Coordinates of C-alpha atoms in Angstrom, one line a residue:
M1464 CA -24.8 -15.6 0.6
R1465 CA -27.7 -17.3 2.5
L1466 CA -28.1 -14.3 4.8
L1467 CA -28.1 -11.9 1.8
N1468 CA -30.8 -14.0 0.1
R1469 CA -33.0 -14.0 3.3
L1470 CA -32.6 -10.2 3.6
N1471 CA -33.5 -9.7 -0.1
Q1472 CA -36.6 -11.9 0.2
Y1473 CA -37.6 -10.0 3.3
Q1474 CA -37.2 -6.7 1.4
R1475 CA -39.4 -8.0 -1.4
L1476 CA -42.1 -8.8 1.1
W1477 CA -41.8 -5.4 2.8
Q1478 CA -41.5 -3.1 -0.3
P1479 CA -45.1 -2.8 -1.7
S1480 CA -46.5 -1.3 1.5
A1481 CA -43.2 0.2 2.8
G1482 CA -43.7 -1.8 6.0
G1483 CA -47.4 -1.2 6.4
P1484 CA -49.9 -4.0 7.1
Q1485 CA -50.8 -6.1 4.0
Q1486 CA -53.8 -8.2 3.0
V1487 CA -52.2 -10.6 0.5
T1488 CA -52.4 -14.1 -0.9
V1489 CA -49.7 -16.7 -0.7
A1490 CA -49.6 -16.8 -4.5
E1491 CA -48.9 -13.1 -4.6
L1492 CA -46.1 -13.4 -2.1
A1493 CA -44.6 -16.3 -4.1
S1494 CA -44.7 -14.2 -7.3
R1495 CA -43.1 -11.3 -5.4
C1496 CA -40.3 -13.5 -4.1
F1497 CA -39.8 -15.5 -7.4
C1498 CA -40.4 -18.8 -5.6
S1499 CA -43.0 -21.5 -5.1
E1500 CA -45.9 -21.2 -2.7
R1501 CA -44.5 -24.0 -0.6
H1502 CA -41.2 -22.1 -0.3
V1503 CA -42.8 -18.8 0.6
R1504 CA -44.7 -20.5 3.4
T1505 CA -41.3 -21.7 4.7
L1506 CA -39.9 -18.2 4.4
L1507 CA -42.9 -16.7 6.3
R1508 CA -42.6 -19.3 9.1
Q1509 CA -38.8 -18.7 9.5
A1510 CA -39.2 -14.9 9.5
Q1511 CA -42.1 -15.2 12.1
D1512 CA -40.0 -17.5 14.3
A1513 CA -37.2 -14.9 14.2
G1514 CA -39.6 -12.1 15.2
W1515 CA -39.3 -10.2 12.0
L1516 CA -43.0 -10.3 11.0
S1517 CA -46.4 -11.8 11.8
W1518 CA -48.4 -13.8 9.3
H1519 CA -52.0 -14.9 9.9
A1520 CA -53.2 -17.1 7.0
Q1521 CA -56.9 -17.6 6.1
S1522 CA -58.1 -21.1 5.3
G1523 CA -59.0 -21.7 1.7
R1524 CA -57.1 -21.3 -1.6
G1525 CA -56.9 -17.7 -2.8
K1526 CA -57.8 -16.3 0.6
R1527 CA -56.0 -13.2 1.7
G1528 CA -53.9 -13.4 4.9
D1529 CA -52.7 -10.7 7.2
L1530 CA -49.0 -9.7 7.0
R1531 CA -47.5 -7.3 9.6
F1532 CA -43.8 -6.3 9.9
H1533 CA -41.9 -5.8 13.1
V1534 CA -38.5 -4.7 11.8
T1535 CA -37.3 -2.6 8.9
P1536 CA -34.9 -4.1 6.3
E1537 CA -32.3 -1.6 7.3
S1538 CA -32.4 -2.6 11.0
L1539 CA -32.5 -6.2 10.0
R1540 CA -29.4 -5.7 7.8
N1541 CA -27.5 -4.0 10.7
A1542 CA -28.5 -6.8 13.1
M1543 CA -27.3 -9.5 10.6
M1544 CA -24.0 -7.6 10.0
E1545 CA -23.4 -7.3 13.7
E1546 CA -24.1 -11.0 14.3
A1547 CA -21.9 -11.9 11.4
L1548 CA -19.0 -9.8 12.7
K1549 CA -19.4 -11.1 16.2
S1550 CA -19.2 -14.7 14.9
G1551 CA -16.2 -13.9 12.7
Q1552 CA -18.1 -14.2 9.5
Q1553 CA -16.6 -11.1 7.8
H1554 CA -17.5 -12.3 4.3
N1555 CA -21.2 -12.5 5.2
A1556 CA -21.0 -9.0 6.6
L1557 CA -19.4 -7.6 3.4
E1558 CA -22.1 -9.4 1.3
L1559 CA -24.8 -7.8 3.4
A1560 CA -23.1 -4.4 2.8
Q1561 CA -23.7 -4.5 -1.0
L1562 CA -25.5 -1.1 -1.3
A1563 CA -25.2 2.1 -3.1
P1564 CA -22.2 4.2 -1.8
Q1565 CA -24.2 6.7 0.3
A1566 CA -26.1 3.9 2.1
L1567 CA -23.0 1.7 2.4
R1568 CA -21.0 4.5 4.2
A1569 CA -23.8 5.0 6.8
L1570 CA -24.2 1.2 7.3
L1571 CA -20.5 0.3 7.7
H1572 CA -19.7 3.3 9.9
P1573 CA -20.5 1.5 13.3
F1574 CA -18.3 -1.4 12.3
L1575 CA -15.2 0.4 11.0
G1576 CA -12.2 1.8 13.0
G1577 CA -11.6 0.1 16.4
Q1578 CA -13.9 -2.5 17.8
W1579 CA -13.9 -5.1 20.6
Q1580 CA -15.5 -8.2 19.2
N1581 CA -15.8 -11.2 21.5
N1582 CA -13.2 -9.6 23.8
T1583 CA -10.9 -9.3 20.9
P1584 CA -9.5 -5.8 20.0
T1585 CA -9.9 -5.5 16.2
L1586 CA -9.0 -2.6 13.8
R1587 CA -11.0 -2.5 10.6
I1588 CA -9.6 -0.3 7.7
P1589 CA -11.7 0.5 4.7
Y1590 CA -9.6 0.4 1.6
Y1591 CA -10.2 1.8 -1.9
R1592 CA -8.8 -1.0 -4.1
P1593 CA -8.1 -4.8 -4.0
L1594 CA -4.6 -5.5 -2.7
D1595 CA -2.0 -7.1 -5.0
P1596 CA -0.5 -10.5 -4.2
L1597 CA 2.4 -10.4 -1.7
H1598 CA 4.9 -12.0 -4.0
P1599 CA 8.7 -12.0 -3.1
G1600 CA 10.8 -9.0 -4.2
F1601 CA 9.7 -5.5 -5.1
L1602 CA 6.1 -4.5 -4.9
P1603 CA 4.7 -1.3 -6.4
G1604 CA 2.0 -0.5 -3.8
R1605 CA 2.6 1.3 -0.5
A1606 CA -0.1 -0.8 1.2
E1607 CA 1.5 -4.1 0.0
Q1608 CA 4.9 -3.0 1.0
H1609 CA 3.6 -2.1 4.5
L1610 CA 1.8 -5.4 4.8
V1611 CA 5.0 -7.3 3.9
G1612 CA 6.8 -5.5 6.8
E1613 CA 4.1 -6.6 9.3
I1614 CA 3.8 -10.2 8.2
F1615 CA 7.5 -11.1 7.5
S1616 CA 10.7 -10.5 9.3
G1617 CA 14.2 -9.8 7.9
L1618 CA 17.7 -10.5 9.1
T1619 CA 17.7 -6.8 9.9
R1620 CA 15.0 -4.1 10.2
F1621 CA 14.5 -0.4 10.2
N1622 CA 13.3 1.5 13.2
D1623 CA 10.8 4.2 12.1
T1624 CA 12.7 6.9 14.0
Y1625 CA 16.2 6.0 13.0
S1626 CA 17.5 5.5 9.5
E1627 CA 20.2 2.9 10.3
P1628 CA 19.2 -0.8 10.4
T1629 CA 19.0 -2.8 13.6
G1630 CA 18.7 -6.5 14.4
D1631 CA 15.6 -8.5 13.6
L1632 CA 16.0 -12.2 13.1
A1633 CA 19.6 -11.6 13.5
H1634 CA 20.4 -10.3 17.0
H1635 CA 23.6 -8.6 15.8
W1636 CA 26.2 -8.8 13.1
E1637 CA 30.0 -8.5 12.6
I1638 CA 32.0 -7.3 9.6
S1639 CA 35.5 -8.4 8.7
A1640 CA 38.2 -5.8 8.4
D1641 CA 38.2 -5.9 4.6
G1642 CA 34.4 -5.7 4.5
L1643 CA 34.0 -9.0 2.5
R1644 CA 32.6 -11.2 5.2
W1645 CA 29.4 -10.3 7.2
H1646 CA 28.4 -12.7 10.0
F1647 CA 24.8 -12.4 11.1
Y1648 CA 24.0 -14.1 14.4
I1649 CA 20.5 -15.5 14.5
R1650 CA 18.3 -15.4 17.6
S1651 CA 17.7 -18.8 19.1
T1652 CA 14.0 -18.4 20.0
L1653 CA 12.4 -17.8 16.6
H1654 CA 9.1 -19.3 15.4
W1655 CA 7.2 -19.3 12.1
H1656 CA 3.5 -18.3 12.2
T1657 CA 2.7 -22.1 12.2
G1658 CA 4.4 -22.4 15.6
D1659 CA 7.3 -24.3 14.2
K1660 CA 10.8 -23.3 15.2
I1661 CA 12.8 -21.4 12.6
E1662 CA 16.0 -23.2 11.5
T1663 CA 18.9 -21.1 10.3
G1664 CA 19.1 -23.3 7.2
Q1665 CA 15.6 -22.3 6.2
L1666 CA 16.6 -18.7 6.3
Q1667 CA 19.7 -19.5 4.1
K1668 CA 17.5 -21.3 1.6
R1669 CA 15.0 -18.5 1.4
L1670 CA 17.7 -15.9 0.9
M1671 CA 19.2 -18.0 -1.9
M1672 CA 15.7 -18.2 -3.5
L1673 CA 15.4 -14.4 -3.4
L1674 CA 18.8 -14.0 -5.1
T1675 CA 17.4 -15.8 -8.1
L1676 CA 15.0 -12.9 -8.8
P1677 CA 16.6 -10.6 -11.4
A1678 CA 15.7 -7.4 -9.5
L1679 CA 17.2 -8.7 -6.2
R1680 CA 20.2 -10.0 -8.0
K1681 CA 20.9 -6.4 -9.0
L1682 CA 20.3 -5.3 -5.4
F1683 CA 22.7 -7.9 -4.0
N1684 CA 25.2 -7.7 -6.9
S1685 CA 28.1 -7.9 -4.4
V1686 CA 27.1 -11.1 -2.8
K1687 CA 29.2 -14.1 -3.8
Q1688 CA 27.6 -16.7 -1.5
I1689 CA 25.7 -17.2 1.7
E1690 CA 27.2 -19.8 4.1
L1691 CA 25.7 -21.5 7.1
T1692 CA 28.8 -21.2 9.3
H1693 CA 27.1 -22.2 12.6
P1694 CA 23.6 -23.4 13.6
Q1695 CA 23.0 -19.8 14.7
C1696 CA 25.1 -17.9 12.1
L1697 CA 24.8 -16.9 8.5
T1698 CA 27.8 -15.5 6.7
F1699 CA 27.6 -13.4 3.6
V1700 CA 30.7 -13.6 1.4
L1701 CA 31.1 -10.6 -1.0
H1702 CA 33.0 -10.0 -4.2
Q1703 CA 33.5 -6.4 -3.2
P1704 CA 32.7 -4.4 0.0
D1705 CA 29.1 -3.3 0.3
Y1706 CA 28.4 -1.3 3.5
W1707 CA 24.7 -0.9 2.4
L1708 CA 24.3 -4.7 3.0
A1709 CA 22.5 -4.4 6.3
H1710 CA 20.2 -1.8 4.7
R1711 CA 19.5 -4.0 1.8
L1712 CA 18.5 -6.9 4.2
A1713 CA 16.3 -4.5 6.1
S1714 CA 14.3 -3.5 3.1
Y1715 CA 10.8 -4.9 2.7
C1716 CA 11.8 -6.7 -0.5
S1717 CA 14.3 -8.8 1.5
R1718 CA 11.8 -10.0 4.2
L1719 CA 11.9 -13.8 4.6
A1720 CA 9.0 -16.2 4.2
H1721 CA 9.1 -19.9 5.0
P1722 CA 11.0 -21.5 2.0
E1723 CA 8.1 -24.0 1.4
Q1724 CA 5.2 -21.7 2.5
P1725 CA 5.5 -18.3 0.8
L1726 CA 2.7 -16.7 2.8
T1727 CA 4.0 -17.9 6.2
G1728 CA 6.3 -15.5 7.9
S1729 CA 7.5 -14.7 11.4
G1730 CA 6.5 -11.0 11.8
P1731 CA 4.2 -9.5 14.4
F1732 CA 1.1 -10.4 12.4
R1733 CA 0.2 -13.6 10.5
L1734 CA -1.9 -13.6 7.4
T1735 CA -5.1 -15.5 8.0
L1736 CA -7.2 -14.4 5.0
F1737 CA -6.3 -12.7 1.6
D1738 CA -9.4 -12.4 -0.5
P1739 CA -10.4 -9.7 -3.1
D1740 CA -12.8 -8.1 -0.6
L1741 CA -11.2 -8.9 2.7
V1742 CA -7.7 -9.2 4.1
R1743 CA -7.3 -10.3 7.8
L1744 CA -4.1 -10.3 10.0
E1745 CA -3.9 -11.8 13.4
S1746 CA -1.2 -11.2 16.0
H1747 CA 1.7 -13.7 16.2
E1748 CA 1.9 -14.8 19.9
Q1749 CA 5.4 -16.1 19.5
Y1750 CA 6.8 -13.0 17.9
H1751 CA 10.4 -12.4 19.0
L1752 CA 10.1 -8.6 19.5
G1753 CA 7.4 -6.4 21.0
H1754 CA 4.0 -8.1 20.9
P1755 CA 1.1 -6.3 19.2
L1756 CA -1.6 -4.9 21.4
L1757 CA -4.3 -5.5 18.7
K1758 CA -5.5 -9.1 18.1
A1759 CA -6.7 -8.6 14.5
I1760 CA -6.5 -6.1 11.7
E1761 CA -8.8 -6.3 8.7
F1762 CA -8.8 -4.5 5.4
W1763 CA -12.3 -4.2 4.0
I1764 CA -12.0 -3.6 0.3
T1765 CA -14.9 -1.3 -0.3
P1766 CA -14.2 1.0 -3.3
Q1767 CA -17.8 2.2 -3.1
L1768 CA -16.9 4.2 0.0
F1769 CA -14.3 6.3 -1.9
D1770 CA -16.5 7.6 -4.7
Q1771 CA -15.1 11.0 -5.6
D1772 CA -18.6 12.6 -5.3
L1773 CA -18.8 11.6 -1.6
G1774 CA -15.7 13.6 -0.7
T1775 CA -13.7 10.7 0.7
S1776 CA -10.9 9.8 -1.5
C1777 CA -8.3 7.3 -0.3
R1778 CA -5.9 7.5 -3.3
H1779 CA -3.0 8.6 -1.0
P1780 CA -4.1 9.4 2.6
V1781 CA -4.7 6.5 4.8
Q1782 CA -8.1 6.8 6.4
I1783 CA -9.3 4.2 8.9
A1784 CA -12.8 5.4 9.6
I1785 CA -15.6 6.7 7.4
G1786 CA -18.8 8.3 8.6
E1787 CA -21.7 10.5 7.5
P1788 CA -20.6 14.0 6.5
E1789 CA -21.8 15.5 9.8
E1790 CA -19.9 12.7 11.7
L1791 CA -16.6 13.3 10.0
A1792 CA -15.9 16.1 12.6
S1793 CA -15.6 13.3 15.2
L1794 CA -12.6 11.9 13.4
R1795 CA -9.3 13.4 14.6
L1796 CA -6.2 13.9 12.4
V1797 CA -3.7 11.9 14.5
S1798 CA -0.7 12.2 12.3
N1799 CA 0.4 14.0 9.1
S1800 CA 3.6 14.9 7.4
I1801 CA 5.2 15.9 4.1
S1802 CA 6.6 12.8 2.6
L1803 CA 10.2 12.5 1.5
G1804 CA 8.9 10.5 -1.4
F1805 CA 8.4 12.5 -4.6
C1806 CA 7.0 12.5 -8.1
Y1807 CA 9.8 13.2 -10.6
L1808 CA 10.5 14.0 -14.2
T1809 CA 13.5 12.7 -16.1
L1810 CA 14.8 13.7 -19.6
K1811 CA 16.7 11.5 -22.1
Q1812 CA 19.2 13.6 -23.9
S1813 CA 19.6 12.5 -27.5
G1814 CA 19.6 13.9 -31.0
R1815 CA 16.0 15.2 -30.3
L1816 CA 16.8 16.8 -26.9
S1817 CA 20.1 18.5 -26.0
E1818 CA 21.3 19.2 -22.5
M1819 CA 20.6 22.9 -22.8
Q1820 CA 17.1 22.2 -24.1
A1821 CA 16.5 19.8 -21.2
R1822 CA 17.6 22.5 -18.8
R1823 CA 15.2 24.9 -20.5
L1824 CA 12.4 22.4 -19.9
V1825 CA 13.2 22.0 -16.2
E1826 CA 13.3 25.8 -15.9
I1827 CA 9.8 26.0 -17.4
I1828 CA 8.5 23.5 -14.8
H1829 CA 10.1 25.1 -11.8
Q1830 CA 10.2 28.8 -12.6
S1831 CA 6.7 29.1 -14.0
S1832 CA 3.4 28.7 -12.1
L1833 CA 2.9 25.2 -13.6
L1834 CA 3.4 23.2 -10.4
H1835 CA 1.5 25.7 -8.3
T1836 CA -1.6 25.8 -10.5
L1837 CA -2.3 22.1 -11.0
P1838 CA -6.1 21.7 -10.9
L1839 CA -6.3 19.2 -8.1
D1840 CA -9.3 19.1 -5.8
E1841 CA -7.4 17.7 -2.8
N1842 CA -4.6 19.1 -0.7
L1843 CA -2.3 16.2 -1.6
I1844 CA 0.8 17.6 -3.0
T1845 CA 3.5 20.2 -2.2
P1846 CA 5.7 21.4 -5.1
T1847 CA 9.4 21.0 -4.2
Q1848 CA 12.8 22.1 -5.4
E1849 CA 14.7 19.5 -3.3
L1850 CA 15.2 15.8 -4.0
L1851 CA 15.9 15.3 -0.3
P1852 CA 16.3 18.1 2.3
G1853 CA 19.4 19.9 1.3
W1854 CA 19.7 18.3 -2.1
T1855 CA 18.5 21.4 -4.0
I1856 CA 18.0 21.6 -7.8
P1857 CA 20.3 23.8 -9.8
Q1858 CA 19.4 27.1 -11.5
W1859 CA 20.2 28.0 -15.1
P1860 CA 19.1 31.6 -15.9
Q1861 CA 20.8 31.3 -19.3
A1862 CA 18.5 28.5 -20.4
K1863 CA 15.6 30.8 -20.8
C1864 CA 16.7 31.8 -24.3
I1865 CA 17.0 28.2 -25.6
P1866 CA 14.3 27.1 -28.1
L1867 CA 12.7 23.7 -27.5
P1868 CA 12.4 20.9 -30.1
E1869 CA 9.3 21.0 -32.3
R1870 CA 8.1 17.6 -30.9
L1871 CA 8.8 15.5 -27.8
T1872 CA 7.3 12.4 -26.3
L1873 CA 6.3 12.0 -22.6
A1874 CA 5.7 8.6 -20.9
Y1875 CA 4.4 8.4 -17.4
H1876 CA 2.8 6.0 -14.9
L1877 CA 0.7 6.3 -11.9
P1878 CA -0.2 8.0 -9.5
V1879 CA -3.2 9.8 -10.8
E1880 CA -1.9 13.3 -10.1
L1881 CA 0.5 12.8 -13.0
H1882 CA -2.5 12.7 -15.4
T1883 CA -3.0 16.3 -14.5
M1884 CA 0.7 17.1 -14.6
A1885 CA 1.0 15.6 -18.1
E1886 CA -1.9 17.7 -19.5
Q1887 CA -0.6 20.9 -17.9
L1888 CA 2.9 20.3 -19.3
K1889 CA 1.5 19.7 -22.7
R1890 CA -0.3 23.1 -22.6
Y1891 CA 2.8 24.9 -21.4
L1892 CA 5.1 23.4 -24.0
A1893 CA 2.6 24.2 -26.8
Q1894 CA 3.0 27.9 -25.8
E1895 CA 6.7 27.3 -26.4
G1896 CA 6.1 25.9 -29.9
C1897 CA 6.7 22.3 -28.8
Q1898 CA 4.1 19.6 -29.5
L1899 CA 4.1 17.0 -26.7
T1900 CA 2.9 13.4 -27.4
V1901 CA 1.7 11.8 -24.1
I1902 CA 1.8 8.0 -23.4
F1903 CA 0.3 6.6 -20.2
H1904 CA 1.7 3.4 -18.7
D1905 CA -1.2 2.1 -16.6
A1906 CA 0.9 0.8 -13.6
K1907 CA 2.7 2.0 -10.5
N1908 CA 6.2 1.4 -11.9
W1909 CA 8.0 1.0 -15.2
D1910 CA 8.0 -2.8 -15.3
G1911 CA 6.6 -4.0 -18.6
C1912 CA 6.6 -0.6 -20.2
T1913 CA 7.4 -0.7 -23.9
S1914 CA 7.4 3.1 -24.4
L1915 CA 10.6 3.9 -22.5
A1916 CA 12.8 3.4 -25.5
D1917 CA 10.9 6.0 -27.6
A1918 CA 10.2 8.6 -24.8
D1919 CA 12.2 11.8 -24.3
I1920 CA 10.5 12.6 -21.0
M1921 CA 9.4 10.2 -18.2
M1922 CA 7.4 11.0 -15.1
G1923 CA 6.8 8.6 -12.2
D1924 CA 6.7 8.3 -8.4
R1925 CA 9.5 7.4 -6.0
L1926 CA 8.6 6.2 -2.6
I1927 CA 11.2 7.0 0.1
G1928 CA 11.3 4.5 3.0
E1929 CA 13.0 4.6 6.4
A1930 CA 16.6 5.3 5.1
P1931 CA 16.3 8.0 2.4
E1932 CA 19.9 7.9 1.0
Y1933 CA 19.9 4.1 0.8
T1934 CA 16.4 4.1 -0.9
L1935 CA 17.7 6.4 -3.6
E1936 CA 20.8 4.2 -4.1
Q1937 CA 18.4 1.2 -4.5
W1938 CA 16.4 3.2 -7.0
L1939 CA 19.4 3.8 -9.2
R1940 CA 20.6 0.3 -9.0
C1941 CA 17.3 -1.6 -9.6
D1942 CA 14.7 0.5 -11.4
A1943 CA 14.0 -0.4 -15.1
L1944 CA 14.1 3.4 -15.9
W1945 CA 17.8 4.1 -15.8
P1946 CA 19.1 1.7 -18.5
H1947 CA 16.6 3.4 -20.9
L1948 CA 17.4 6.9 -19.7
L1949 CA 21.2 6.7 -19.9
S1950 CA 23.4 5.5 -22.7
A1951 CA 25.3 2.2 -22.1
P1952 CA 28.6 4.0 -21.2
Q1953 CA 26.7 6.4 -18.9
F1954 CA 24.9 3.6 -17.1
A1955 CA 28.1 1.5 -16.7
H1956 CA 29.8 4.6 -15.2
L1957 CA 26.8 5.1 -12.8
M1958 CA 27.0 1.5 -11.6
A1959 CA 30.8 1.8 -11.1
T1960 CA 30.3 5.0 -9.1
L1961 CA 27.6 3.3 -6.9
D1962 CA 30.0 0.4 -6.3
A1963 CA 32.7 2.9 -5.2
V1964 CA 30.2 4.7 -2.9
Q1965 CA 29.0 1.4 -1.2
S1966 CA 32.6 0.5 -0.4
R1967 CA 32.9 3.4 2.1
P1968 CA 32.5 2.1 5.7
D1969 CA 31.6 5.6 7.0
A1970 CA 27.8 6.3 6.6
E1971 CA 28.3 10.0 6.2
E1972 CA 30.8 9.5 3.4
R1973 CA 28.4 7.2 1.6
H1974 CA 25.6 9.8 2.0
Q1975 CA 27.8 12.6 0.6
G1976 CA 29.0 10.3 -2.3
L1977 CA 25.4 9.6 -3.2
K1978 CA 24.4 13.2 -2.9
A1979 CA 27.2 14.0 -5.4
V1980 CA 25.8 11.4 -7.9
F1981 CA 22.3 12.9 -7.8
A1982 CA 23.7 16.5 -8.0
R1983 CA 25.3 15.5 -11.3
L1984 CA 22.1 14.0 -12.5
M1985 CA 20.2 17.2 -11.7
E1986 CA 22.9 19.5 -13.0
S1987 CA 22.8 17.7 -16.4
A1988 CA 19.0 18.0 -16.3
V1989 CA 18.5 14.2 -16.4
L1990 CA 16.4 14.3 -13.2
T1991 CA 14.3 16.9 -11.4
P1992 CA 11.8 16.4 -8.5
L1993 CA 8.2 17.8 -9.0
F1994 CA 6.3 17.5 -5.7
N1995 CA 6.0 15.6 -2.5
Y1996 CA 2.8 14.1 -1.0
Q1997 CA 1.1 15.2 2.2
Y1998 CA 0.4 11.9 4.1
Q1999 CA -2.2 11.9 6.8
I2000 CA -4.0 9.4 9.0
S2001 CA -7.4 10.1 10.6
A2002 CA -8.8 7.9 13.3
P2003 CA -12.0 7.8 15.3
P2004 CA -11.9 8.5 19.0
G2005 CA -10.6 5.5 21.0
V2006 CA -8.1 4.3 18.5
N2007 CA -4.7 5.1 20.0
G2008 CA -1.0 4.6 19.3
I2009 CA -1.2 5.7 15.7
R2010 CA 1.9 7.4 14.4
L2011 CA 2.6 8.1 10.7
N2012 CA 5.7 6.2 9.5
P2013 CA 7.9 7.1 6.5
R2014 CA 5.8 5.0 4.1
G2015 CA 2.6 6.9 4.9
W2016 CA 1.2 4.1 7.1
F2017 CA 1.4 3.4 10.8
N2018 CA 3.0 0.6 12.8
F2019 CA 0.3 -2.0 13.5
T2020 CA 2.2 -3.2 16.6
E2021 CA 1.8 0.2 18.3
A2022 CA -2.0 0.7 17.8
W2023 CA -4.3 -0.1 20.7
L2024 CA -7.9 0.2 21.8
P2025 CA -9.0 0.9 25.4
A2026 CA -11.0 -1.9 27.0
P2027 CA -14.7 -1.6 26.7
K2028 CA -16.5 -0.1 29.7
A2029 CA -18.5 -2.5 31.9

């Protein structure tokens, strides 16, 4: 804040003549800077010592002195920012960047993307919103889920290119013939971010703490107890076989923090700062797998950069550099893909909405031009008729003659594209003689939503991670939507079916069993997908090793910067 005050005072001195020479009294300068004459003399002396200006006073009270400027406020701000960044004072740099969006973008551009600061390779990512706390369990935001995966380790982990889990804190695991005992053998050279050695008992304690969370209790419903059977072995004892167990333990929600220090993990990066305007990660030198090539990664929370009028929205794509419009050509699109994650629509069949009417509504959505004419400015979405590749929605030509109810209620949550979808659906249904009442739940999931009980239609977003089939199983088992959407007998039957599917040791049989579950949900018009997102990452020249992962981010351990030229 001291640097910002000094810059503001300098700007007040500069402004009346726009940097031209001034003949001015000390009293006038004091009034301009809202301070005493004694204090303004100190300011002038400090600025002159720094080489910013020259001040030649005339003897005698009320005499006019000669004030000449040697640097502009803009160049001074840049120099201050660069010095703050080099000395690791990121907060000072962000305070100095408090400008209007157009000026802020130009000012921050040299400092974003990849930089070597004090021989330290650092990647700075501008981000459009403050990050939510990294609390245990499920998190609604993609960025937060990704951060958890970089800071914390699990017993198992997913490889971005392979949907089956592999070892992480556990080197490997063994399963008893009946599927009721899973032995996870813990690596012997593990360290927390504090440098302390990881004890297997600490992992057991943290796992037991996670199982007290209601959502994770649903996820690990088959777990009876977790035993420390050897100093390097944890044994999961199950009520019933669950061949998704290694997948559940690899999910971001099951990553393990220190039992007494919830923000201390053992992943490739340690969290060193988590403030509303700045989040900083630094590499963990004692990480047990491949070491990161970057030393530090910073999220600069700068929503001003993402003003819609500036043409740089970061509501979904991940952008790690922002420049002037004429400079954006120097950014290269390093990775893009159609996400497996989707926005969906579900229908609750009741006295107000029959199955045939629900089918008619799904037909309107997919067989009309509704999804293809959404008035969205950005190329973010792709309409889909598949839940996953090969999981195609059914067709009901006979439903076209079915009249809709006179009134229906729609509840939906973020992302923002569903605002547009809701209004478009309201117009289409009005043409069919159906009045649609729209209720917006201002969140990224259904937690805390009081409108589900009264809604006939729900729309939301389903992120698909590294193991698509498992992710959908987890959605059915844990999301607050399904007990409201299905009757009690239907939901109990669904859970029993999921238990039967998870008991199949063969992965392909589990996938086919789950596909059949979702085929029934789509056939009865309970669920239909709407569109996928187009994820993309753009990077400035010199930032290498960036590859889009299934969550729309990139693996921080793979990114690297070439060494600066001598």
